[in-house]
Each structure stands twice: as structure tokens, then as C-alpha cells.
Short mmCIF file of C-alpha atoms in Angstrom, two decimals:
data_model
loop_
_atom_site.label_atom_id
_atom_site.label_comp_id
_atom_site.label_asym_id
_atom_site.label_seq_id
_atom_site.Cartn_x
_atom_site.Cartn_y
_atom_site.Cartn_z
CA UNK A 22 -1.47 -12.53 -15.90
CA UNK A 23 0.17 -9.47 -14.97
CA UNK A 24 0.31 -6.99 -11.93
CA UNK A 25 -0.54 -3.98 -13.85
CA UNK A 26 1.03 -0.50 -13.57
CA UNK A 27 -1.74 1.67 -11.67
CA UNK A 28 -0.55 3.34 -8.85
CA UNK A 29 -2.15 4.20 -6.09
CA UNK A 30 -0.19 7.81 -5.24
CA UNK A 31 -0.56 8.79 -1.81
CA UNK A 32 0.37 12.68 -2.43
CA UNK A 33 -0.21 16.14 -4.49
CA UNK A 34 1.84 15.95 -7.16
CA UNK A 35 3.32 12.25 -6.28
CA UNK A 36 4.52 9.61 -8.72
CA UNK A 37 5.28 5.74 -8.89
CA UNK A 38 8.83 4.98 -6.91
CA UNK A 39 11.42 5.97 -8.87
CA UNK A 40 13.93 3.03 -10.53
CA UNK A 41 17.52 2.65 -10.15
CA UNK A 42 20.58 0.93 -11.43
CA UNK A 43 20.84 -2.55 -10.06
CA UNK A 44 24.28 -1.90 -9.51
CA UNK A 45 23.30 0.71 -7.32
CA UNK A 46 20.30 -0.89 -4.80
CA UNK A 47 19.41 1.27 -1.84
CA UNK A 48 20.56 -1.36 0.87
CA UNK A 49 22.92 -0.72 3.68
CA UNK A 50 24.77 -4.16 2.81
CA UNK A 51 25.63 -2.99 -0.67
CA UNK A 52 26.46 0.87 -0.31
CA UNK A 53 28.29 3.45 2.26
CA UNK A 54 25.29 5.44 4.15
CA UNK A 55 25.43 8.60 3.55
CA UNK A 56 25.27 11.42 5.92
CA UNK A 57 21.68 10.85 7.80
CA UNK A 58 20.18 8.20 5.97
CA UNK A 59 19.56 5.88 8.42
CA UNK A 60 19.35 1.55 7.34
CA UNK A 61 16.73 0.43 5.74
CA UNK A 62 13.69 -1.29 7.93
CA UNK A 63 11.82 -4.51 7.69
CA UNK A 64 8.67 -5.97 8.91
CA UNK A 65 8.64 -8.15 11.88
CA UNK A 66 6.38 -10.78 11.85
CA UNK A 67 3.24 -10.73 9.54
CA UNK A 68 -0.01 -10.24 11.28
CA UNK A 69 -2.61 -10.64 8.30
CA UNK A 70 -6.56 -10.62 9.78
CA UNK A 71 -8.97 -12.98 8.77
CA UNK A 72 -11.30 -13.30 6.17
CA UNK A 73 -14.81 -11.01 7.44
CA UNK A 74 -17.21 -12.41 5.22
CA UNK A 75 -19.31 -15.21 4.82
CA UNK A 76 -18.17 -18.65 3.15
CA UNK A 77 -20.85 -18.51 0.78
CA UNK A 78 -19.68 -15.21 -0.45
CA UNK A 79 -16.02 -16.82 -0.60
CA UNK A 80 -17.65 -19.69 -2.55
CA UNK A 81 -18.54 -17.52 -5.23
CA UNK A 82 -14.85 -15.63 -5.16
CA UNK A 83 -13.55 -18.72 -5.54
CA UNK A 84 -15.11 -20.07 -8.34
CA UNK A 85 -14.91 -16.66 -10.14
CA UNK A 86 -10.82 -16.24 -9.72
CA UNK A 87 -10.61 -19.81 -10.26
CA UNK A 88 -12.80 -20.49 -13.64
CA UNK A 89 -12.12 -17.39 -15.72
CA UNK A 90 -9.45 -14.83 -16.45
CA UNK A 91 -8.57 -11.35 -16.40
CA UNK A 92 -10.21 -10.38 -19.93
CA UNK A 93 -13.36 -12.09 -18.69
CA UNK A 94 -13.24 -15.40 -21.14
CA UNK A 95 -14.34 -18.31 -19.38
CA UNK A 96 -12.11 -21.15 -18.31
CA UNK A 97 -13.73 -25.26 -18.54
CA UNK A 98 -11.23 -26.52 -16.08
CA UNK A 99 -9.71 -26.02 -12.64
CA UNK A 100 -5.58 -25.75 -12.83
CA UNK A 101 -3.13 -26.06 -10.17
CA UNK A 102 0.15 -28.11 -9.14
CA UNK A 103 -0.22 -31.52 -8.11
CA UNK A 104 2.69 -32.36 -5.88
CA UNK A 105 6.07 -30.71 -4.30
CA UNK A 106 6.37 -27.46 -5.84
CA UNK A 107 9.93 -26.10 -6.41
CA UNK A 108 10.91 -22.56 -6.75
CA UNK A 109 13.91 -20.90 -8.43
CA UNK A 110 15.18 -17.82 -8.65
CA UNK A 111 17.47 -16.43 -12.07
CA UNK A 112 18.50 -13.35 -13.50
CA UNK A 113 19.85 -10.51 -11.38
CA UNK A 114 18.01 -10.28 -8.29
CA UNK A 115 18.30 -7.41 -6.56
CA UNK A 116 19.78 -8.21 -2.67
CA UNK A 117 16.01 -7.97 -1.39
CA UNK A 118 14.60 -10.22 -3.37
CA UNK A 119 15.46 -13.62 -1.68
CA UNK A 120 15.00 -12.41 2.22
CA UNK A 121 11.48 -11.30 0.56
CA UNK A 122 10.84 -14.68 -0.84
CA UNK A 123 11.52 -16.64 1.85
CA UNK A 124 9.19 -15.02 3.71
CA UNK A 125 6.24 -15.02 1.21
CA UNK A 126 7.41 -19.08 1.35
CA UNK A 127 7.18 -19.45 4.53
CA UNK A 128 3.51 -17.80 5.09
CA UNK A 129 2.56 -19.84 2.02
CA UNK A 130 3.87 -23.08 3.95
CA UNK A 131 2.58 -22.48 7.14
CA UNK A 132 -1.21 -20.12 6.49
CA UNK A 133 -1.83 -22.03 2.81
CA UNK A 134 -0.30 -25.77 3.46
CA UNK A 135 1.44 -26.13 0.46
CA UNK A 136 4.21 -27.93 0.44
CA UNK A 137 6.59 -25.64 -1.69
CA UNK A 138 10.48 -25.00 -1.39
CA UNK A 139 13.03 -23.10 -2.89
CA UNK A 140 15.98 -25.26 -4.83
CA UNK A 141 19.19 -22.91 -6.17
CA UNK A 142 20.19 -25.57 -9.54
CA UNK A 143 18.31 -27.18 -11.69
CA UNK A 144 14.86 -27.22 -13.07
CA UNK A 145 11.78 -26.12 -11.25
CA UNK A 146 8.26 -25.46 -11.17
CA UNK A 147 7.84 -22.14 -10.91
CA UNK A 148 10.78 -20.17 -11.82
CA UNK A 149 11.56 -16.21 -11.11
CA UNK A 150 13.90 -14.26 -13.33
CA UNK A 151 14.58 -11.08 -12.27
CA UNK A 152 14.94 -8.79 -15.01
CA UNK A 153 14.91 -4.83 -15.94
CA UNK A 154 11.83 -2.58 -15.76
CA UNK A 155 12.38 -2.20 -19.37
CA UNK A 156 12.85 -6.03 -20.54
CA UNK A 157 9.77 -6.52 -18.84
CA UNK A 158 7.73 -3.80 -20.54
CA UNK A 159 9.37 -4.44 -23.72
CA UNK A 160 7.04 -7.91 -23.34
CA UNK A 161 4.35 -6.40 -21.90
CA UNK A 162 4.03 -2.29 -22.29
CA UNK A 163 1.49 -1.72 -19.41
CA UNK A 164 2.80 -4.44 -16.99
CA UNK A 165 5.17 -3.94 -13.79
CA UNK A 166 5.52 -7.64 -13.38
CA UNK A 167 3.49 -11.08 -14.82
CA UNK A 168 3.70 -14.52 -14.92
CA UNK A 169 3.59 -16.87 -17.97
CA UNK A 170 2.93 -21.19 -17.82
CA UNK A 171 5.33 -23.36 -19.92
CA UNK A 172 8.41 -21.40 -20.23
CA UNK A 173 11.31 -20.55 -17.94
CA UNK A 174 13.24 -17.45 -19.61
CA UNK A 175 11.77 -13.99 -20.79
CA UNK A 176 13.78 -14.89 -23.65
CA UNK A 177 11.24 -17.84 -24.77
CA UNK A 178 8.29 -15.37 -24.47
CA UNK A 179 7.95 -13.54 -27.74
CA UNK A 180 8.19 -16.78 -29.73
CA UNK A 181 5.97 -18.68 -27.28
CA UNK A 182 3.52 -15.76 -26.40
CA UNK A 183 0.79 -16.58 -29.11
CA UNK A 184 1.03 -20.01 -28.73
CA UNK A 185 -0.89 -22.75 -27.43
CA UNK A 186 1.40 -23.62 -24.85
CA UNK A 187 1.48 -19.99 -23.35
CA UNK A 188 -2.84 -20.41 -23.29
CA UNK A 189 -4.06 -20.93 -19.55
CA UNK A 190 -7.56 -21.43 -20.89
CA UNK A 191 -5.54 -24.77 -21.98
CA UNK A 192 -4.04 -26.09 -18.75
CA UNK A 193 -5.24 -28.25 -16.09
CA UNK A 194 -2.34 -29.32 -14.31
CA UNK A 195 0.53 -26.61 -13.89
CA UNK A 196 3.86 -28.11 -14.10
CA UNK A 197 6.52 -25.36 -15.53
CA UNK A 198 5.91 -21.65 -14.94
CA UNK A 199 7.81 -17.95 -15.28
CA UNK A 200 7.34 -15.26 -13.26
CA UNK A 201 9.04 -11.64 -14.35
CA UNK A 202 9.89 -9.32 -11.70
CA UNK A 203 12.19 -5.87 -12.23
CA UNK A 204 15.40 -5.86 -10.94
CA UNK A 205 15.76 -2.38 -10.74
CA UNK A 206 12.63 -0.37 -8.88
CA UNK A 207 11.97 -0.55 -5.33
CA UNK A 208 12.46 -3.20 -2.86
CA UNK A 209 8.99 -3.12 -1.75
CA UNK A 210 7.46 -2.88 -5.94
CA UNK A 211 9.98 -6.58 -6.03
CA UNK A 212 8.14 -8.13 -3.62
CA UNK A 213 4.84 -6.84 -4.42
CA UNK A 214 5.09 -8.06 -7.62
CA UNK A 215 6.64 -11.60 -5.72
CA UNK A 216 3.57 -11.97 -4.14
CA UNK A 217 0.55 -11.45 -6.61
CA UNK A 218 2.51 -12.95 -9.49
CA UNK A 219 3.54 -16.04 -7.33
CA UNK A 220 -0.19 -16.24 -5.59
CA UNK A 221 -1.46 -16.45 -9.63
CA UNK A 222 1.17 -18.96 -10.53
CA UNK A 223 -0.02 -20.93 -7.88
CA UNK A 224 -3.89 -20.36 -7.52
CA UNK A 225 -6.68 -17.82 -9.26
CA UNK A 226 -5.80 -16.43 -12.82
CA UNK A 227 -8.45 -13.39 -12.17
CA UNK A 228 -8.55 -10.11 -10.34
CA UNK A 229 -11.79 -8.92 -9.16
CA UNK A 230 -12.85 -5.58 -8.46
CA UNK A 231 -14.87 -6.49 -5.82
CA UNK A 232 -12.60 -7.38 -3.45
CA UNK A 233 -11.70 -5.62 -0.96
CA UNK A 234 -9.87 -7.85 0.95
CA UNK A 235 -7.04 -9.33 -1.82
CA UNK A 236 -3.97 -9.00 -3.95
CA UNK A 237 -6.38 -10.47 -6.63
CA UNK A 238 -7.50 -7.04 -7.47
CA UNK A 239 -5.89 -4.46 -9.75
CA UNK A 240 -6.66 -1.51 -7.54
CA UNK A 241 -3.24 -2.35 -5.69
CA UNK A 242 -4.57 -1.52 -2.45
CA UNK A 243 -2.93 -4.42 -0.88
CA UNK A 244 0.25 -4.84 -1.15
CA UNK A 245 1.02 -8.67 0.46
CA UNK A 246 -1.36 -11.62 0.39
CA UNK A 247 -4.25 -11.12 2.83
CA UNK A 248 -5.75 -13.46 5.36
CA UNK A 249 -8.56 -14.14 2.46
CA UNK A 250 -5.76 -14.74 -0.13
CA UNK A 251 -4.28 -17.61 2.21
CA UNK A 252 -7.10 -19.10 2.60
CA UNK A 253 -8.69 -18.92 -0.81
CA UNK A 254 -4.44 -20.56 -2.06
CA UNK A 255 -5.20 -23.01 0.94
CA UNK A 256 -8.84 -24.04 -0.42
CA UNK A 257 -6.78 -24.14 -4.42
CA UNK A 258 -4.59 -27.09 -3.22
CA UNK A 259 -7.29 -28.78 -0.18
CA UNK A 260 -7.15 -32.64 -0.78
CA UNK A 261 -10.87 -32.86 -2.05
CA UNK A 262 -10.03 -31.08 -5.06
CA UNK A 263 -7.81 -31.93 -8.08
CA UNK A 264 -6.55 -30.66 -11.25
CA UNK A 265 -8.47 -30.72 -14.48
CA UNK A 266 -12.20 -31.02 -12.23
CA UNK A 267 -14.80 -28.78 -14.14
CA UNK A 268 -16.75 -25.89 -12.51
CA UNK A 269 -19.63 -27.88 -10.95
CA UNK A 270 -17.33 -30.55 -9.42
CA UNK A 271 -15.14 -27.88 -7.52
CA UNK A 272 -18.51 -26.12 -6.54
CA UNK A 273 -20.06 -29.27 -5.42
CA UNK A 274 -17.08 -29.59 -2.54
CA UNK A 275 -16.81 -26.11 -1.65
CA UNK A 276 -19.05 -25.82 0.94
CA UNK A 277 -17.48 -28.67 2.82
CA UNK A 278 -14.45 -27.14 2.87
CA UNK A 279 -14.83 -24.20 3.39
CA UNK A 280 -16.80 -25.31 6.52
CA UNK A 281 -13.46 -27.26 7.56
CA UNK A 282 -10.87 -23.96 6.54
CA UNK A 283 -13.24 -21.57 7.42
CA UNK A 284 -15.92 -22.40 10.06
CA UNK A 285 -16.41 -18.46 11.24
CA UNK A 286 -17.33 -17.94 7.72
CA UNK A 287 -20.89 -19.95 8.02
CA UNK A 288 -22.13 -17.79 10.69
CA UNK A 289 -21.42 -14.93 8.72
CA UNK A 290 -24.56 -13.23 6.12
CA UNK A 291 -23.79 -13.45 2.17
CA UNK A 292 -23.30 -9.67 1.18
CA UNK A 293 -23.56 -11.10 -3.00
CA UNK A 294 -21.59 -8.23 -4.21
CA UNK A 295 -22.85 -7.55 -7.81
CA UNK A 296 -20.32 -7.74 -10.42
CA UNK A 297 -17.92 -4.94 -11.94
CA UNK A 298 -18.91 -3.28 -15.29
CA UNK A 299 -15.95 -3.91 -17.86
CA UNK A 300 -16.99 -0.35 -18.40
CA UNK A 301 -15.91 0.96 -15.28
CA UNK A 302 -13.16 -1.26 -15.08
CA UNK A 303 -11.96 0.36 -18.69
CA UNK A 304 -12.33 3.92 -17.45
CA UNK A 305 -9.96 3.10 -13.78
CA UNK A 306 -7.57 2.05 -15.99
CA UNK A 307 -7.40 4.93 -18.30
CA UNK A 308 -7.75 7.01 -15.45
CA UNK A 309 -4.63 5.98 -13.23
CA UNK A 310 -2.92 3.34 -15.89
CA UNK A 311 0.29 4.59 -18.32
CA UNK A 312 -0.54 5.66 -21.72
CA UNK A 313 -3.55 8.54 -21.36
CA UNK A 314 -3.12 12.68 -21.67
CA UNK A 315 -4.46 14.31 -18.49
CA UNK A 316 -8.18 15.39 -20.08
CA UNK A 317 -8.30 11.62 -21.27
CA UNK A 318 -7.54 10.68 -17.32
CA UNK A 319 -10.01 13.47 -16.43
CA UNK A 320 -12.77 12.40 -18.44
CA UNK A 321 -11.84 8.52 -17.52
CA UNK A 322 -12.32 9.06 -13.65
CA UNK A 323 -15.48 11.08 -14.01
CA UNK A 324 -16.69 8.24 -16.27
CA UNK A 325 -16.03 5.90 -13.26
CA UNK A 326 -17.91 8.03 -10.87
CA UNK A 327 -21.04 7.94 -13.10
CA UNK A 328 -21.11 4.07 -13.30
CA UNK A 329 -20.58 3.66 -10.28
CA UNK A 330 -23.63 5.99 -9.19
CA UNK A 331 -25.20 4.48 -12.12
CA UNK A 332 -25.03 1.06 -11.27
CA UNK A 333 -25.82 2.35 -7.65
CA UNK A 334 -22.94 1.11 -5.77
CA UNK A 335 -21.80 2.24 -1.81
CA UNK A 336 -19.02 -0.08 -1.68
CA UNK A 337 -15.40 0.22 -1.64
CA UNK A 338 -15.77 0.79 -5.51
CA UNK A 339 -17.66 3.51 -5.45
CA UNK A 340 -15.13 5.30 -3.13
CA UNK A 341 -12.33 4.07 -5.08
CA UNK A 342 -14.35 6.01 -7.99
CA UNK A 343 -14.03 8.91 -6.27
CA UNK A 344 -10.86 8.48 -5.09
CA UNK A 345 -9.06 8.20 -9.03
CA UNK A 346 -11.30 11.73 -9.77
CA UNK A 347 -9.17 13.17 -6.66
CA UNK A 348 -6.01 11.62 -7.71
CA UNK A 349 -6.43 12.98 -11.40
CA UNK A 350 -7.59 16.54 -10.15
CA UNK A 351 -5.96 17.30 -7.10
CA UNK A 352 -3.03 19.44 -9.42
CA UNK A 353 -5.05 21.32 -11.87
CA UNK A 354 -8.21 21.72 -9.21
CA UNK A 355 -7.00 21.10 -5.78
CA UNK A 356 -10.41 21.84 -4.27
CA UNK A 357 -12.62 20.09 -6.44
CA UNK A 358 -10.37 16.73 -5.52
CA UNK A 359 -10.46 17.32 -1.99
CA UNK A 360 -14.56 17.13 -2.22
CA UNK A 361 -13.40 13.73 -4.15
CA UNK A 362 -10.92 12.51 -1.34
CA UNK A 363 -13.70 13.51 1.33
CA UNK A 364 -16.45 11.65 -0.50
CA UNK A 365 -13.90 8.51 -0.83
CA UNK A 366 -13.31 8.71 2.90
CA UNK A 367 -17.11 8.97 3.43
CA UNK A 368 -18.05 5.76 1.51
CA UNK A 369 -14.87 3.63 2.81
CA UNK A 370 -16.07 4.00 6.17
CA UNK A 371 -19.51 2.72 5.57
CA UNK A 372 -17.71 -0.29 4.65
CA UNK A 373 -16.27 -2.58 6.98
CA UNK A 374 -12.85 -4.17 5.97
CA UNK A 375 -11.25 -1.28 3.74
CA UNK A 376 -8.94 0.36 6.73
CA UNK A 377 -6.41 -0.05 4.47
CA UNK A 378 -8.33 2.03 1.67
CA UNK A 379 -9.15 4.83 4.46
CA UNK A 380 -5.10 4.97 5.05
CA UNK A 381 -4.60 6.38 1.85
CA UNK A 382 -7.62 8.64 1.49
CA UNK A 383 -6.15 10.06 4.88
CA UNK A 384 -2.69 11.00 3.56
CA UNK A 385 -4.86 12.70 0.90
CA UNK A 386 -6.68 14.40 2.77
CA UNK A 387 -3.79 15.37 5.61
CA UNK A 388 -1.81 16.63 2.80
CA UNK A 389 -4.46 19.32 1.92
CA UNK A 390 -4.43 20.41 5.43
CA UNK A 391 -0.98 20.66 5.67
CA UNK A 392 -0.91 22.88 2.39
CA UNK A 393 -3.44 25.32 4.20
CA UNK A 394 -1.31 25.40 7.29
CA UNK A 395 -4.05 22.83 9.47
CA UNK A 396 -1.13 21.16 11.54
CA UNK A 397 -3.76 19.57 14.45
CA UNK A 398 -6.21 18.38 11.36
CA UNK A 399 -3.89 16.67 9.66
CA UNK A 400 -2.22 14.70 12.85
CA UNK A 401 -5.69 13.98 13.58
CA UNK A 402 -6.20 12.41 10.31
CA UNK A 403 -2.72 10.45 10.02
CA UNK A 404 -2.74 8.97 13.68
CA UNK A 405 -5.47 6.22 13.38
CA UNK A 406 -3.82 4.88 10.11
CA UNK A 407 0.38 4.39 10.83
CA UNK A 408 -0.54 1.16 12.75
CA UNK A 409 -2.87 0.05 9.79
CA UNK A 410 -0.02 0.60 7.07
CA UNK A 411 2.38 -1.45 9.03
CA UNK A 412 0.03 -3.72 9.69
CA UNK A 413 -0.54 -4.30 6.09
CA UNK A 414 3.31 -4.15 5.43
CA UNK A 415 3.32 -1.08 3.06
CA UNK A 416 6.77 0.83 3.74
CA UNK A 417 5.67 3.40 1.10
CA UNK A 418 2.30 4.40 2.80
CA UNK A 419 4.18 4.01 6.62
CA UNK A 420 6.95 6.02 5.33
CA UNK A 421 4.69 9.28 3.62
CA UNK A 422 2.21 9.41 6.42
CA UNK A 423 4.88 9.37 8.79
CA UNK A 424 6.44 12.72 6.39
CA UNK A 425 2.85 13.98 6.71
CA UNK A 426 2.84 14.05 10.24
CA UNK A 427 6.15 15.49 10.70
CA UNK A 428 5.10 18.39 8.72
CA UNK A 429 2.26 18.64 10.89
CA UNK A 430 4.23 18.66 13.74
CA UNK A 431 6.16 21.33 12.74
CA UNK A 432 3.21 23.34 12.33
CA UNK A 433 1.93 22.67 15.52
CA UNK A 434 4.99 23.97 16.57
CA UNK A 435 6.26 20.32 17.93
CA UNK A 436 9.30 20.90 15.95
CA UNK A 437 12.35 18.35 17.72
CA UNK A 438 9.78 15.33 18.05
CA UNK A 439 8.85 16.41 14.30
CA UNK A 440 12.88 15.86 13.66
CA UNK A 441 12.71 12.70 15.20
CA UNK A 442 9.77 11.18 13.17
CA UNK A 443 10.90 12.54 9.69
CA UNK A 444 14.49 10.47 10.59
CA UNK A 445 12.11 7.07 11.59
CA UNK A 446 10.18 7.67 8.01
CA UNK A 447 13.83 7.26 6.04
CA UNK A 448 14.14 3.62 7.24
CA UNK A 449 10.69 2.93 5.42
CA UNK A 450 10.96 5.14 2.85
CA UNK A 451 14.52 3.06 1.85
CA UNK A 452 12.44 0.23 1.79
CA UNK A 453 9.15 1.57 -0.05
CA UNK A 454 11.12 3.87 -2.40
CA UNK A 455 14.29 2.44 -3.19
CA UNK A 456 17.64 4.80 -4.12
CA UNK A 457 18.66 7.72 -1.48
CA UNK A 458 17.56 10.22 -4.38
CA UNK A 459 14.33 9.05 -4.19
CA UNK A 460 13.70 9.05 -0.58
CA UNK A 461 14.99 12.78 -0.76
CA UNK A 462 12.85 13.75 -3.46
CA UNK A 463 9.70 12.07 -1.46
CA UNK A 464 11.22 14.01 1.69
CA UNK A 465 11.15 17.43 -0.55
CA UNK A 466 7.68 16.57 -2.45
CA UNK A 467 6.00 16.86 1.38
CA UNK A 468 7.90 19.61 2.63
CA UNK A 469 6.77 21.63 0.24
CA UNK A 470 3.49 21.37 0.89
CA UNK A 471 4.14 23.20 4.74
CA UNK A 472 3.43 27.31 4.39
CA UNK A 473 6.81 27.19 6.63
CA UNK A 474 8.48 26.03 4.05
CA UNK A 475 7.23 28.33 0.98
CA UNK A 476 8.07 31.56 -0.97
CA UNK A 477 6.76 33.14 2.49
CA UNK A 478 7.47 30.65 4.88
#
């Protein structure tokens, strides 16, 4: 299991945050500031909303993370820890990394009930070596992070990695497990990475496109466990269940308790989202994953479009659809992808629960008005959505709307309150892009896309 590498870039032109040295993290603590770079910021207490859907929709989620994998083969029995769980951290973690963990901890702790703790000697459950971008992709090419049962060191993993013990489809109960995360990328990619590959260690094995609502999706929307992941990691270790029961024995007490974890969610109408094509899945991740030549992403995107008016979707996949065409066209055909971002926008609000989604069509779509000089548009745009990326803790998306609207400011000729939120955005930006360098270059990326700041301008 893996978080894969398929960003979800929020600008014209914009890439994946940049890496740095580990010697070299972008933390106050552990460098001089330099002239005007503020601290870096932090979240203050997490404020994750509730599962929205009905329990007998979560009932199928559940037994469809739980009982197969990633590559769709089908697993006979349900796995998790039985007992304390430890966790231990190795490697070189960067000075983020254990603040970050604690908190993921704690919310698992207090929103999940599971008794799990953090030990610093000495074996564990679940351990987390923190290693370099490149050890990690030397293992796996295409991942940014993943997690592995029965070993403890990225050093066991190519001699273990076809083996039997390495299988999931052979565990029931987990008792030793490795998680990867880079060392050397961005505070918030760490602990993104911290909390899907520690949420799979712990719970589902699967990601499912149709969620719009969870980590356990490889459209990396979300960037920390949702209200739904808590409770679907809090229904993984409720007392009725146990490891090694097969498929009809978990679904046989889900209802019950669900009804005890979840009463709101019996009120609630089933939805009975159909499932995702592998087809469509294939084409996303050509489309926006590593690997492709731009006409191979082109082609890739417009394939997702066409299943996904094929299959006759309006959900949050359909938009995303759209969405990757934008993302893949918005530099060679910057009009043609704003009809994309606009149709994204369009079928994300039809859907309830994907404010998170609409936050990054927005910065989309506010950075094409900026480009044509529409300050007012784009503020209009960007306002309803900086509460919404806080909300869902991404520093990145905070940080770039937040560079949006200060370019919009300035072109609404608000030009010292535009100084003062371009210096707020560096905080986040520290936190969601990592090094000073690449906070700059994000700073420069949206500038240029203000007429005031052109050939003319």
C-alpha cells in the first residue's frame, strides 16, 4: 500500500513541492530566518466534520476498504491489531515529523479509541523510518510514501518484497509493520504521507474512488484523516469484531455498530455510489501520475472524461475528470482548460461534501482571472474557500490562495493590505512547501500571472 505520487497542482504552470536536503529543513528551530520570511505556522486544533452519509452506504465502504486491495484482488479475511499498539519512529526524521505524529496519535486515541502509543527503544508494532525521496522510490518508482507488514527496515524490503510474508492477502492479525516516509520534501508531504500510510497500517488496505470524504482515495484531495476516516478506524478495532472473521461475519455486525458509532447515519438515504472503472482509474493515473509525455497525459484525461460521461456519472468523479483535462491543458491551451476548471466547479457543487474539491477548482479558476487582469473575480472566487483549506489543514492550498488573492488585491488597487496578506501566506507556504527557495519560487510562479507584473506591467 502506497500513497501514490499524483498531485493535485493548484496553479498554471505549478509542480509538486520541491525537496530539500535534510540537513537543511525549512524550520525556524533549525535555520537563521532570513530577511522577511516570517516562522513557519501550524494548525490549532483539528476540527474534522462528520460523516454526511448514510450508515448503510458506510457499510458497504467498509467492507470494500476492508476485504480487498488496491489492485482489486479480493481478500478472505479481516486484519487488524489485537491489543496495545506501539509506534516507533527510525531513520532521520525531519524536526516536523514527531510534533506531526503526536498529533495524528492523539486524534487516533481520542476520535478512533485505539489504544496506541509511541515508545522511543525497542521493538514495536508499527514502525516509521524516515528515509530519502529517493530510497523510497528506489523500492517503489511511483510511490511518495507506503507501508509494508512483517518487516521493520527499508533495508529488509527487496529481499522480503515477493515473499509470503510481505502478502496482506495472507494476514489476519497484524503484529509487525513498516511505514516509509521521505525525509527530505515538505513538512506538510511528511505528514500526509504519516497519516494515510499509518490509517492503512492500522485499518483498510484499499482506496476508493468514490469517496469523497477520505484519505482512502488516491485523488489526494484530503490531506489528514476525515471525520469518515475516524470513524470507519474506530468501527476496524469496535469490540464486536476480531481479527481473522471472514466477510459475512464482519457484515453481519455492521449494522449494529454502526447504529452505536454512528446513529445520525440511519436517518440518512443510501446514495449506492456505483463502482469506479479500472479503466478510468488507469487513465487518472496516466494523466496526473510520473512517468507519461504530455500527449500521453492529454489523451489520458480526455479518456477519463469519456468514461466518466460514459458510465454517466455527476459525482465528484466526474468533476475530478474534468478537472485532470484542465490540469493537463491549462499550459498548451489555457482556454480550453478553463471550460474544464468551470465544468469541474459546476459538477462539485451539485455535490454535497466536496468543499474541499471546489477549493482547488477555485484557485484554478482565480488564477485565470488574475492572468486577464479580473482582480474583483478572482477575490470573489478565493474568499469562500481560505476557511475551508484551513479547515481541512492544507498549508499548501491556504498558502497559494492566500498568493492568489494578494495578486488580486493588487489589482484592485488594495495594494498595502495586499502586502500584508502575501507576508501571512509565507508562514503556510513554509509549512506546505518546505525550503525558503521554494516558497519564493511559489511566491514568483503567482506573481507572474498579474498584467502588473509582465513585459508591460
Amino acid at each position: 500500500m502506497r500513497r501514490v505520487i499524483l498531485p493535485i497542482c493548484l496553479l498554471l504552470g505549478a509542480c509538486v513541492p520541491g525537496t530539500y536536503s535534510y540537513h537543511e529543513p525549512a524550520t525556524r528551530a533549525a535555520m537563521p530566518e532570513e530577511a522577511g520570511m516570517p516562522p513557519m505556522k501550524a494548525f490549532s486544533a483539528p476540527r474534522p466534520l462528520p460523516p454526511q452519509r448514510s450508515n448503510r452506504d458506510i457499510q458497504r465502504d467498509i467492507l470494500d476498504l476492508g476485504f480487498q486491495l488496491e489492485s482489486g484482488r479480493m481478500l478472505q479475511h479481516f486484519s487488524r491489531f489485537e491489543g496495545p499498539i506501539t509506534v516507533r519512529v527510525t531513520g532521520e526524521p525531519p524536526i516536523t515529523l514527531i510534533s506531526d505524529l503526536n498529533r495524528l496519535m492523539h486524534r487516533l486515541q481520542t476520535e478512533a479509541g485505539i489504544n496506541i502509543s509511541r515508545v522511543s527503544e525497542g521493538p514495536a508494532n508499527i514502525t516509521i523510518e524516515a528515509v530519502s525521496r529517493d530510497a523510497i522510490q528506489r523500492s517503489l518508482p511511483k510511490a511518495a510514501c507506503f507501508v509494508v507488514p512483517n518487516i521493520s527496515r527499508l533495508s529488509q524490503y527487496r529481499a522480503a518484497r515477493n515473499s509470503r510474508a510481505t502478502d496482506w492477502s495472507q494476514l489476519r492479525q497484524r503484529e509487525r509493520i513498516a511505514i516509509f516516509v521521505p525525509n527530505d520534501t515538505s513538512p506538510q508531504e511528511v505528514r500526509d504521507c504519516l497519516h494515510e500510510e499509518l490509517a492503512q497500517a492500522l485499518g483498510p488496505l484499499n482506496d476508493l474512488y468514490r469517496l469523497s470524504d477520505s484519505v482512502f482515495n488516491d485523488d489526494n484531495v484530503h490531506a489528514v484523516l476525515t471525520g469518515f476516516d475516524m470513524l470507519v478506524l474506530k468501527v476496524f478495532y469496535a469490540p464486536e469484531l476480531r481479527a481473522g472473521m471472514t466477510r459475512r461475519e464482519v457484515e453481519e455486525r455492521l449494522p449494529a455498530i454502526l447504529s452505536r458509532l454512528n446513529p445520525a447515519g440511519d436517518g440518512l438515504a443510501p446514495r449506492f455510489a456505483g463502482s469506479t472503472p479500472r479503466a478510468w482509474i488507469d487513465a487518472i493515473q496516466t494523466a496526473l501520475g510520473p512517468g507519461a509525455r504530455p500527449l500521453e497525459r492529454r489523451a489520458a484525461a480526455t479518456d477519463a472524461v469519456r468514461i466518466a460521461q460514459a458510465v454517466g456519472w455527476n459525482d465528484h468523479r466526474r468533476a475530478f475528470s474534468h478537472f485532470a483535462l484542465g490540469r493537463i491543458t491549462q499550459a498548451s491551451d489555457p482556454d480550453f482548460a478553463q471550460e474544464q476548471f468551470v465544468l469541474a466547479e459546476r459538477f462539485y457543487e451539485a455535490n454535497p461534501g466536496t468543499d474541499l474539491h471546489r477549493a482547488f477548482a477555485a484557485a484554478q479558476l482565480a488564477a485565470y482571472a488574475i492572468a486577464q487582469g479580473r482582480g474583483e473575480d478572482a477575490l470573489m472566487l478565493i474568499g469562500p474557500h481560505l476557511a475551508t483549506a484551513e479547515r481541512a489543514e492544507n498549508a499548501a492550498l491556504l498558502a497559494t490562495l492566500m498568493m492568489l488573492r494578494a495578486e488580486a488585491l493588487d489589482l484592485s488597487g488594495r495594494v498595502s493590505e495586499a502586502q500584508a496578506v502575501r507576508l501571512d501566506s509565507l508562514g503556510w507556504a513554509r509549512y506546505g512547501y518546505g525550503a525558503d527557495w521554494a516558497v519564493r519560487a511559489k511566491l514568483r510562479e503567482v506573481g507572474a500571472l498579474s498584467p502588473l507584473k509582465g513585459p508591460n506591467g
